[in-house]
mmCIF file with all atom_site columns, C-alpha atoms in Angstrom:
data_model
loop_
_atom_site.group_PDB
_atom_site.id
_atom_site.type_symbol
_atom_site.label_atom_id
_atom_site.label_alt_id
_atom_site.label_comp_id
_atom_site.label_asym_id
_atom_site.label_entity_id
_atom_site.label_seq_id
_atom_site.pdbx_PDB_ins_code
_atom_site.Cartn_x
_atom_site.Cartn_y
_atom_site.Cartn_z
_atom_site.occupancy
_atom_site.B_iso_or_equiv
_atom_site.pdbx_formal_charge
_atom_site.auth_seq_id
_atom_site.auth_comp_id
_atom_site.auth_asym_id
_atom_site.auth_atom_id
_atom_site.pdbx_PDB_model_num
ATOM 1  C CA . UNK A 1 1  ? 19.380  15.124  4.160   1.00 42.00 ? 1  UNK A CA 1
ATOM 2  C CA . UNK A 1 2  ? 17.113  11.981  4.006   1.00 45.00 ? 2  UNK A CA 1
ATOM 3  C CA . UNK A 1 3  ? 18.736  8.674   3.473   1.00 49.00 ? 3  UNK A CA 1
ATOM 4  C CA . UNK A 1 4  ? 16.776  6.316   1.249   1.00 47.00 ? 4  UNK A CA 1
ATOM 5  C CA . UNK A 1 5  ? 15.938  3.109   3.331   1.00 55.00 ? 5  UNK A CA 1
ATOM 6  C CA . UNK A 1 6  ? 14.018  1.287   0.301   1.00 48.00 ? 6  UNK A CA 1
ATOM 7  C CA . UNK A 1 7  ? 15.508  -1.728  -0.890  1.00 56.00 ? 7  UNK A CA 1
ATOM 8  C CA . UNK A 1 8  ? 14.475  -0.945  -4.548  1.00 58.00 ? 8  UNK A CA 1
ATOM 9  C CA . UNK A 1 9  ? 13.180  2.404   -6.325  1.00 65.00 ? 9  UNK A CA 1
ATOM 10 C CA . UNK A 1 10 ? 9.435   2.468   -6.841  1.00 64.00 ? 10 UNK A CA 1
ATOM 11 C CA . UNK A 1 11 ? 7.963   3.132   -10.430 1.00 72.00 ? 11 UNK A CA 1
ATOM 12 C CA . UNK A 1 12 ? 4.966   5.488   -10.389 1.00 77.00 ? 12 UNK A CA 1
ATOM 13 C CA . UNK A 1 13 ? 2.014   3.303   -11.331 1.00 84.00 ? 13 UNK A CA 1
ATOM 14 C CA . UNK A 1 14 ? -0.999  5.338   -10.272 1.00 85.00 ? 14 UNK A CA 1
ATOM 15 C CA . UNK A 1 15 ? -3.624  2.799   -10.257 1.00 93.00 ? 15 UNK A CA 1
ATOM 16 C CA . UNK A 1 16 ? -6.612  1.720   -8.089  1.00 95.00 ? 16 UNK A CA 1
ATOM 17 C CA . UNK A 1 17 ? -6.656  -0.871  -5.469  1.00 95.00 ? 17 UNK A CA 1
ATOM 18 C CA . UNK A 1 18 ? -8.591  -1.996  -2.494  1.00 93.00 ? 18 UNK A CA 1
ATOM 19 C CA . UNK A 1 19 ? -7.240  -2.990  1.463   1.00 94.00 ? 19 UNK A CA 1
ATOM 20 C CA . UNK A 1 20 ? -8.532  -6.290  2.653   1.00 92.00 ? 20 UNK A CA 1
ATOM 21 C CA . UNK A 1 21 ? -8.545  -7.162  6.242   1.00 87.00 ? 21 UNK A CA 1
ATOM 22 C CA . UNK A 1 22 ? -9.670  -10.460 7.379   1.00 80.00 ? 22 UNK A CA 1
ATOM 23 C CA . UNK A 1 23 ? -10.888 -11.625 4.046   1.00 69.00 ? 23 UNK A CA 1
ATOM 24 C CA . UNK A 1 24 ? -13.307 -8.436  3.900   1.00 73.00 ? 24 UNK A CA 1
ATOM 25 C CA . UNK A 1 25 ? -12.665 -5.769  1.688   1.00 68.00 ? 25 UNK A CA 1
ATOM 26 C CA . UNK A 1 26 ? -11.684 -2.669  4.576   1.00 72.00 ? 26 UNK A CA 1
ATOM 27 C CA . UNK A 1 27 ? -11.698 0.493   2.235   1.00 85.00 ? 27 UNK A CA 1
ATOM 28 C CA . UNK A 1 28 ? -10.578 1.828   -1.716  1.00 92.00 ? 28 UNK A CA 1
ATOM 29 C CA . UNK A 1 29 ? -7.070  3.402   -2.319  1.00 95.00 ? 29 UNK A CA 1
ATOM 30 C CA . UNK A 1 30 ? -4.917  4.691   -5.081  1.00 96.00 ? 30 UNK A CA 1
ATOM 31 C CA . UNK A 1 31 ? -1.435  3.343   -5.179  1.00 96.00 ? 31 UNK A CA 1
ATOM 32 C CA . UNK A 1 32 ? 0.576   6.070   -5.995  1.00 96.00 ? 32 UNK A CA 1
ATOM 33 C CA . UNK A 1 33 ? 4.265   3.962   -6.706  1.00 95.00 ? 33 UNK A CA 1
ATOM 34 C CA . UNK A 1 34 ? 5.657   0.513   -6.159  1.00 94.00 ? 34 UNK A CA 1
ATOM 35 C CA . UNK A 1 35 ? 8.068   -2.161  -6.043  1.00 93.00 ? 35 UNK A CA 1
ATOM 36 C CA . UNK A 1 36 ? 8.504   -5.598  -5.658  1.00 92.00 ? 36 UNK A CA 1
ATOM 37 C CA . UNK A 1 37 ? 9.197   -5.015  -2.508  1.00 94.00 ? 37 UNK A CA 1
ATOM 38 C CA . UNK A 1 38 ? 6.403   -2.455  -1.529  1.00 95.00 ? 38 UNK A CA 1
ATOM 39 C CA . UNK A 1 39 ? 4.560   0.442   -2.168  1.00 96.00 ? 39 UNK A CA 1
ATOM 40 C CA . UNK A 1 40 ? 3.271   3.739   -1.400  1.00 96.00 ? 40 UNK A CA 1
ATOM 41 C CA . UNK A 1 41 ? -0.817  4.196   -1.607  1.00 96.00 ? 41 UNK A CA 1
ATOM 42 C CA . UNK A 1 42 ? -3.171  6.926   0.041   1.00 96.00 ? 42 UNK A CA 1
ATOM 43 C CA . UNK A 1 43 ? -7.026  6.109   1.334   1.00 94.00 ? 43 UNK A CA 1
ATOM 44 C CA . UNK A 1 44 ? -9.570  8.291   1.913   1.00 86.00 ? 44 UNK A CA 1
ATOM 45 C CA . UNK A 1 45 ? -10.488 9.518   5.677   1.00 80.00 ? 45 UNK A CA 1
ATOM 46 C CA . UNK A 1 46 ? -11.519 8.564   7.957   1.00 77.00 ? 46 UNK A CA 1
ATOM 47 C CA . UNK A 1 47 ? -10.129 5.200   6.940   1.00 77.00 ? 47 UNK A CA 1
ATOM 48 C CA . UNK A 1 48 ? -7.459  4.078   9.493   1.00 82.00 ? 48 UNK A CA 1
ATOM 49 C CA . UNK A 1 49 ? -6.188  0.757   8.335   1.00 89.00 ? 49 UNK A CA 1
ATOM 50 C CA . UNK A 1 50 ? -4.526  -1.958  10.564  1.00 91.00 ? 50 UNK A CA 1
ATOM 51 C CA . UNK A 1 51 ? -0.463  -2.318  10.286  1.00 94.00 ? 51 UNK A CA 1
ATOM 52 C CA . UNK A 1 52 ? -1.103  -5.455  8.495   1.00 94.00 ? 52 UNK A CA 1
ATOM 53 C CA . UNK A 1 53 ? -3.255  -6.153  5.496   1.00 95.00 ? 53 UNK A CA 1
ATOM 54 C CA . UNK A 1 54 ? -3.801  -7.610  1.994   1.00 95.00 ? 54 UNK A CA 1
ATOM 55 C CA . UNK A 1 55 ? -3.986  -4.925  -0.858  1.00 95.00 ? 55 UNK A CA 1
ATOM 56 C CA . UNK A 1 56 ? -5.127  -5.696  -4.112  1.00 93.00 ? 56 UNK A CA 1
ATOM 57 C CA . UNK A 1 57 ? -4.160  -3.947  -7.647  1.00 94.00 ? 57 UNK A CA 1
ATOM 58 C CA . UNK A 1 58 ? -7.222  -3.886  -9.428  1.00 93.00 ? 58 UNK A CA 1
ATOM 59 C CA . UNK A 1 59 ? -4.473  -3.328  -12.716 1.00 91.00 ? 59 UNK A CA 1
ATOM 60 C CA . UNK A 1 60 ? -3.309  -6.717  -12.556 1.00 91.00 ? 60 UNK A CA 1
ATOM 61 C CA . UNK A 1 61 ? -5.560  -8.721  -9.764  1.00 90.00 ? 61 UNK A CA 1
ATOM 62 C CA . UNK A 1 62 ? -2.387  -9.511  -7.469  1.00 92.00 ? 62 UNK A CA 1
ATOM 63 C CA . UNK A 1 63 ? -2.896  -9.599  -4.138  1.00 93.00 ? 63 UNK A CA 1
ATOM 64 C CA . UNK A 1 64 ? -0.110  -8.537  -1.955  1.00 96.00 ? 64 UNK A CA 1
ATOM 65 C CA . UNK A 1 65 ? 0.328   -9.140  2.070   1.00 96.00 ? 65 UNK A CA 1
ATOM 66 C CA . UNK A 1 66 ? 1.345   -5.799  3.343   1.00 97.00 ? 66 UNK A CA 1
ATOM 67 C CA . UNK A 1 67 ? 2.947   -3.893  6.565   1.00 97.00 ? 67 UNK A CA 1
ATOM 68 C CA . UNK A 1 68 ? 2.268   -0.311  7.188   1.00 97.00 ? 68 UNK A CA 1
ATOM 69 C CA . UNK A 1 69 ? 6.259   0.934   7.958   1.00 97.00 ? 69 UNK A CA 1
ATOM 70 C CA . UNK A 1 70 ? 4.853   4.573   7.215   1.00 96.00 ? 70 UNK A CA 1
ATOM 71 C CA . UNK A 1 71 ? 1.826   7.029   7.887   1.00 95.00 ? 71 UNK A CA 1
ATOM 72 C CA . UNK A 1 72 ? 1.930   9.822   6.671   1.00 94.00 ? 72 UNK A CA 1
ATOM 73 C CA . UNK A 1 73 ? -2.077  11.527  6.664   1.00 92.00 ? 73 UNK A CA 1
ATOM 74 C CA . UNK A 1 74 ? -3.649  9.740   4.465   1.00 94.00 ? 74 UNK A CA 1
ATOM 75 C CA . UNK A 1 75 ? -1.011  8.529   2.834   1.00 95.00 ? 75 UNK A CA 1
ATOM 76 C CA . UNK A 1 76 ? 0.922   4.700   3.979   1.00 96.00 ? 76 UNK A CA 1
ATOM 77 C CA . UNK A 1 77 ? 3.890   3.157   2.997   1.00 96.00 ? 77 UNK A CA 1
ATOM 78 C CA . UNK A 1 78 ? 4.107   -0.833  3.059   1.00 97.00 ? 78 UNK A CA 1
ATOM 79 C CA . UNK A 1 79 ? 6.411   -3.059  2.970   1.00 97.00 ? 79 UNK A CA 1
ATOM 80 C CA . UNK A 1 80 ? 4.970   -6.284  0.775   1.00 96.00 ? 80 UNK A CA 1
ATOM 81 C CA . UNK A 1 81 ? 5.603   -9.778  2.780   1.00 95.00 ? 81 UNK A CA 1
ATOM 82 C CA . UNK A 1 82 ? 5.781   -12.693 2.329   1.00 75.00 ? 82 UNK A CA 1
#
């Protein structure tokens, strides 16, 4: 059994969104759910993003400060901070 560790429960969203790293855009993704307090997106190989980023949602234009807390293949979940 798996305890849930999130601080809130993530609404599918299934949009587009791109990983910034030092002001430069680092590589495309799909966000696959999210929160206010983070989310859960997947990038294409052989990306291997830093543990700390900026990802923007191309749905709305926010861009969010991020920290890897999970790899999983090609799929990360962040925390968003502040």
């Amino acid at each position: 059994m798996t305890s849930e560790r999130r601080q809130e429960q993530r609404a599918e969203c299934f949009s587009s969104g791109e990983l910034l790293f030092e002001g430069v855009a680092y590589t495309p993704c799909l966000i696959w759910n999210m929160s206010a307090t983070g989310a859960l997106i997947e990038v294409e190989p052989p990306s291997s993003p830093p543990d700390a980023f900026d990802l923007v949602v191309h749905a709305d234009g926010v861009v969010r400060s991020c920290l890897v807390v999970r790899r999983t293949g090609r799929r990360l979940g962040v925390a968003f901070t502040i």
